[in-house]
Amino acid sequence: MKFYDPTGETYGVPTFPRRLAPEGLATRRQLRAKGLRPGGQDVAAQILWHGRRDPITRTRPVRVAYLYRLDLALPVRPMTPGRARAVAAMMRARRTCPDCLVTYPYVIPTSLGCCPGCADHPTTALAA
């Protein structure tokens, strides 16, 4: 069976194919759904599978998901008022155009670096 290495001899860490991981292990997303976090523990195992075929290279990349032990997982730290203010300030900075300094209700595209209005009509700097 491909990607089945419960002892970790081949891949260095116990490896399982999709849907065959033992009980008591979970991915980060599964931990978060249960209100838990890895809490600094090392990776206990991994899941390997082939991703979708790339139409250009026609190869299937190997994807990986790391597994953590549920019994060593810690509860997610609660959101404190200070952390909530910090997150709000970070999101406000992502919504503020650096050129016109207007705060928009959406996140400014990083591909443009400024709001679409400023990207369409850039101001020309006066020659000194």
PDB file of C-alpha atoms in Angstrom:
ATOM      1  CA  MET A   1       0.000   0.000   0.000  1.00  0.00           C
ATOM      2  CA  LYS A   2       1.456   3.366  -1.007  1.00  0.00           C
ATOM      3  CA  PHE A   3       2.291   5.889   1.744  1.00  0.00           C
ATOM      4  CA  TYR A   4       1.760   3.291   4.503  1.00  0.00           C
ATOM      5  CA  ASP A   5       4.731   3.447   6.886  1.00  0.00           C
ATOM      6  CA  PRO A   6       3.468   3.197  10.505  1.00  0.00           C
ATOM      7  CA  THR A   7       6.996   2.750  11.892  1.00  0.00           C
ATOM      8  CA  GLY A   8       8.500   5.740  10.083  1.00  0.00           C
ATOM      9  CA  GLU A   9      11.365   3.781   8.495  1.00  0.00           C
ATOM     10  CA  THR A  10      10.819   5.130   4.978  1.00  0.00           C
ATOM     11  CA  TYR A  11       9.658   8.707   5.581  1.00  0.00           C
ATOM     12  CA  GLY A  12      11.253   9.377   8.985  1.00  0.00           C
ATOM     13  CA  VAL A  13       7.903   9.868  10.714  1.00  0.00           C
ATOM     14  CA  PRO A  14       4.919   7.489  10.866  1.00  0.00           C
ATOM     15  CA  THR A  15       3.072   7.941   7.580  1.00  0.00           C
ATOM     16  CA  PHE A  16      -0.412   6.922   6.554  1.00  0.00           C
ATOM     17  CA  PRO A  17      -2.487   7.245   3.397  1.00  0.00           C
ATOM     18  CA  ARG A  18      -5.685   9.257   3.460  1.00  0.00           C
ATOM     19  CA  ARG A  19      -8.428   7.997   5.790  1.00  0.00           C
ATOM     20  CA  LEU A  20      -6.171   5.397   7.439  1.00  0.00           C
ATOM     21  CA  ALA A  21      -4.661   7.394  10.312  1.00  0.00           C
ATOM     22  CA  PRO A  22      -5.121   5.828  13.756  1.00  0.00           C
ATOM     23  CA  GLU A  23      -7.467   7.230  16.387  1.00  0.00           C
ATOM     24  CA  GLY A  24      -6.062   9.843  18.721  1.00  0.00           C
ATOM     25  CA  LEU A  25      -4.359  11.879  15.984  1.00  0.00           C
ATOM     26  CA  ALA A  26      -5.729  14.994  14.304  1.00  0.00           C
ATOM     27  CA  THR A  27      -4.669  17.698  11.859  1.00  0.00           C
ATOM     28  CA  ARG A  28      -4.449  21.354  12.899  1.00  0.00           C
ATOM     29  CA  ARG A  29      -7.817  22.035  11.310  1.00  0.00           C
ATOM     30  CA  GLN A  30      -9.418  19.134  13.185  1.00  0.00           C
ATOM     31  CA  LEU A  31      -7.840  20.316  16.436  1.00  0.00           C
ATOM     32  CA  ARG A  32      -9.197  23.831  15.886  1.00  0.00           C
ATOM     33  CA  ALA A  33     -12.691  22.452  15.223  1.00  0.00           C
ATOM     34  CA  LYS A  34     -12.513  20.801  18.661  1.00  0.00           C
ATOM     35  CA  GLY A  35     -11.265  24.003  20.311  1.00  0.00           C
ATOM     36  CA  LEU A  36      -7.696  22.714  20.680  1.00  0.00           C
ATOM     37  CA  ARG A  37      -4.212  23.671  19.475  1.00  0.00           C
ATOM     38  CA  PRO A  38      -1.012  21.609  19.124  1.00  0.00           C
ATOM     39  CA  GLY A  39       0.564  23.437  22.074  1.00  0.00           C
ATOM     40  CA  GLY A  40       4.198  23.096  21.011  1.00  0.00           C
ATOM     41  CA  GLN A  41       4.199  19.336  20.552  1.00  0.00           C
ATOM     42  CA  ASP A  42       6.151  17.754  17.722  1.00  0.00           C
ATOM     43  CA  VAL A  43       4.470  16.167  14.725  1.00  0.00           C
ATOM     44  CA  ALA A  44       3.327  12.658  15.699  1.00  0.00           C
ATOM     45  CA  ALA A  45       2.597  11.383  12.175  1.00  0.00           C
ATOM     46  CA  GLN A  46       1.716  12.545   8.697  1.00  0.00           C
ATOM     47  CA  ILE A  47      -0.756  11.790   5.948  1.00  0.00           C
ATOM     48  CA  LEU A  48       0.523  11.689   2.371  1.00  0.00           C
ATOM     49  CA  TRP A  49      -1.556  11.631  -0.808  1.00  0.00           C
ATOM     50  CA  HIS A  50      -1.272  12.571  -4.456  1.00  0.00           C
ATOM     51  CA  GLY A  51      -2.735  15.952  -5.351  1.00  0.00           C
ATOM     52  CA  ARG A  52      -4.377  16.939  -8.613  1.00  0.00           C
ATOM     53  CA  ARG A  53      -2.424  16.533 -11.813  1.00  0.00           C
ATOM     54  CA  ASP A  54      -0.703  19.683 -13.038  1.00  0.00           C
ATOM     55  CA  PRO A  55      -1.890  20.238 -16.642  1.00  0.00           C
ATOM     56  CA  ILE A  56       1.461  21.669 -17.735  1.00  0.00           C
ATOM     57  CA  THR A  57       3.956  19.240 -16.204  1.00  0.00           C
ATOM     58  CA  ARG A  58       1.418  16.380 -16.068  1.00  0.00           C
ATOM     59  CA  THR A  59       2.732  15.303 -12.663  1.00  0.00           C
ATOM     60  CA  ARG A  60       0.803  14.665  -9.476  1.00  0.00           C
ATOM     61  CA  PRO A  61       2.450  16.412  -6.525  1.00  0.00           C
ATOM     62  CA  VAL A  62       2.594  14.649  -3.177  1.00  0.00           C
ATOM     63  CA  ARG A  63       0.585  16.542  -0.554  1.00  0.00           C
ATOM     64  CA  VAL A  64       1.139  16.272   3.201  1.00  0.00           C
ATOM     65  CA  ALA A  65      -0.927  16.892   6.330  1.00  0.00           C
ATOM     66  CA  TYR A  66       0.772  16.697   9.718  1.00  0.00           C
ATOM     67  CA  LEU A  67      -0.950  14.929  12.604  1.00  0.00           C
ATOM     68  CA  TYR A  68      -0.775  15.816  16.297  1.00  0.00           C
ATOM     69  CA  ARG A  69      -1.735  13.812  19.374  1.00  0.00           C
ATOM     70  CA  LEU A  70      -5.104  14.719  20.870  1.00  0.00           C
ATOM     71  CA  ASP A  71      -4.065  13.855  24.425  1.00  0.00           C
ATOM     72  CA  LEU A  72      -1.218  16.419  24.317  1.00  0.00           C
ATOM     73  CA  ALA A  73      -3.266  19.176  22.661  1.00  0.00           C
ATOM     74  CA  LEU A  74      -4.054  22.279  24.693  1.00  0.00           C
ATOM     75  CA  PRO A  75      -7.176  24.448  24.673  1.00  0.00           C
ATOM     76  CA  VAL A  76      -7.174  27.430  22.337  1.00  0.00           C
ATOM     77  CA  ARG A  77      -6.215  30.606  24.146  1.00  0.00           C
ATOM     78  CA  PRO A  78      -9.238  32.888  24.590  1.00  0.00           C
ATOM     79  CA  MET A  79      -9.464  36.189  22.745  1.00  0.00           C
ATOM     80  CA  THR A  80      -8.594  38.939  25.211  1.00  0.00           C
ATOM     81  CA  PRO A  81      -9.682  42.562  24.734  1.00  0.00           C
ATOM     82  CA  GLY A  82      -6.088  43.530  23.931  1.00  0.00           C
ATOM     83  CA  ARG A  83      -5.762  40.851  21.259  1.00  0.00           C
ATOM     84  CA  ALA A  84      -9.136  41.871  19.807  1.00  0.00           C
ATOM     85  CA  ARG A  85      -7.926  45.486  19.538  1.00  0.00           C
ATOM     86  CA  ALA A  86      -4.699  44.348  17.883  1.00  0.00           C
ATOM     87  CA  VAL A  87      -6.575  42.231  15.321  1.00  0.00           C
ATOM     88  CA  ALA A  88      -8.953  45.128  14.599  1.00  0.00           C
ATOM     89  CA  ALA A  89      -5.983  47.472  14.059  1.00  0.00           C
ATOM     90  CA  MET A  90      -4.307  44.983  11.713  1.00  0.00           C
ATOM     91  CA  MET A  91      -7.480  44.559   9.678  1.00  0.00           C
ATOM     92  CA  ARG A  92      -8.010  48.335   9.553  1.00  0.00           C
ATOM     93  CA  ALA A  93      -4.465  48.729   8.196  1.00  0.00           C
ATOM     94  CA  ARG A  94      -5.214  46.166   5.465  1.00  0.00           C
ATOM     95  CA  ARG A  95      -8.321  48.143   4.475  1.00  0.00           C
ATOM     96  CA  THR A  96      -6.602  51.559   4.376  1.00  0.00           C
ATOM     97  CA  CYS A  97      -5.109  52.775   1.089  1.00  0.00           C
ATOM     98  CA  PRO A  98      -1.535  54.027   1.609  1.00  0.00           C
ATOM     99  CA  ASP A  99      -1.929  56.633  -1.170  1.00  0.00           C
ATOM    100  CA  CYS A 100      -5.259  58.332  -0.437  1.00  0.00           C
ATOM    101  CA  LEU A 101      -5.536  57.198   3.246  1.00  0.00           C
ATOM    102  CA  VAL A 102      -9.196  56.194   2.826  1.00  0.00           C
ATOM    103  CA  THR A 103     -10.397  53.184   4.840  1.00  0.00           C
ATOM    104  CA  TYR A 104     -12.547  50.900   2.683  1.00  0.00           C
ATOM    105  CA  PRO A 105     -14.975  48.145   3.784  1.00  0.00           C
ATOM    106  CA  TYR A 106     -12.845  45.586   1.905  1.00  0.00           C
ATOM    107  CA  VAL A 107      -9.204  44.532   2.028  1.00  0.00           C
ATOM    108  CA  ILE A 108      -6.963  46.428  -0.400  1.00  0.00           C
ATOM    109  CA  PRO A 109      -5.598  44.036  -3.075  1.00  0.00           C
ATOM    110  CA  THR A 110      -1.937  43.280  -2.460  1.00  0.00           C
ATOM    111  CA  SER A 111      -1.421  42.934  -6.205  1.00  0.00           C
ATOM    112  CA  LEU A 112      -2.209  46.638  -6.603  1.00  0.00           C
ATOM    113  CA  GLY A 113      -0.681  47.935  -3.380  1.00  0.00           C
ATOM    114  CA  CYS A 114      -3.364  50.628  -3.196  1.00  0.00           C
ATOM    115  CA  CYS A 115      -7.099  50.993  -3.758  1.00  0.00           C
ATOM    116  CA  PRO A 116      -8.408  50.387  -7.306  1.00  0.00           C
ATOM    117  CA  GLY A 117      -9.130  54.102  -7.733  1.00  0.00           C
ATOM    118  CA  CYS A 118      -5.536  55.074  -6.985  1.00  0.00           C
ATOM    119  CA  ALA A 119      -4.241  52.223  -9.150  1.00  0.00           C
ATOM    120  CA  ASP A 120      -6.304  53.406 -12.144  1.00  0.00           C
ATOM    121  CA  HIS A 121      -5.340  57.075 -11.783  1.00  0.00           C
ATOM    122  CA  PRO A 122      -1.851  57.343 -10.274  1.00  0.00           C
ATOM    123  CA  THR A 123      -0.775  60.828  -9.296  1.00  0.00           C
ATOM    124  CA  THR A 124       2.333  62.023 -11.057  1.00  0.00           C
ATOM    125  CA  ALA A 125       5.070  63.402  -8.856  1.00  0.00           C
ATOM    126  CA  LEU A 126       6.179  66.916  -9.710  1.00  0.00           C
ATOM    127  CA  ALA A 127       9.736  67.193 -10.955  1.00  0.00           C
ATOM    128  CA  ALA A 128      11.895  69.154  -8.557  1.00  0.00           C
TER     129      ALA A 128
END
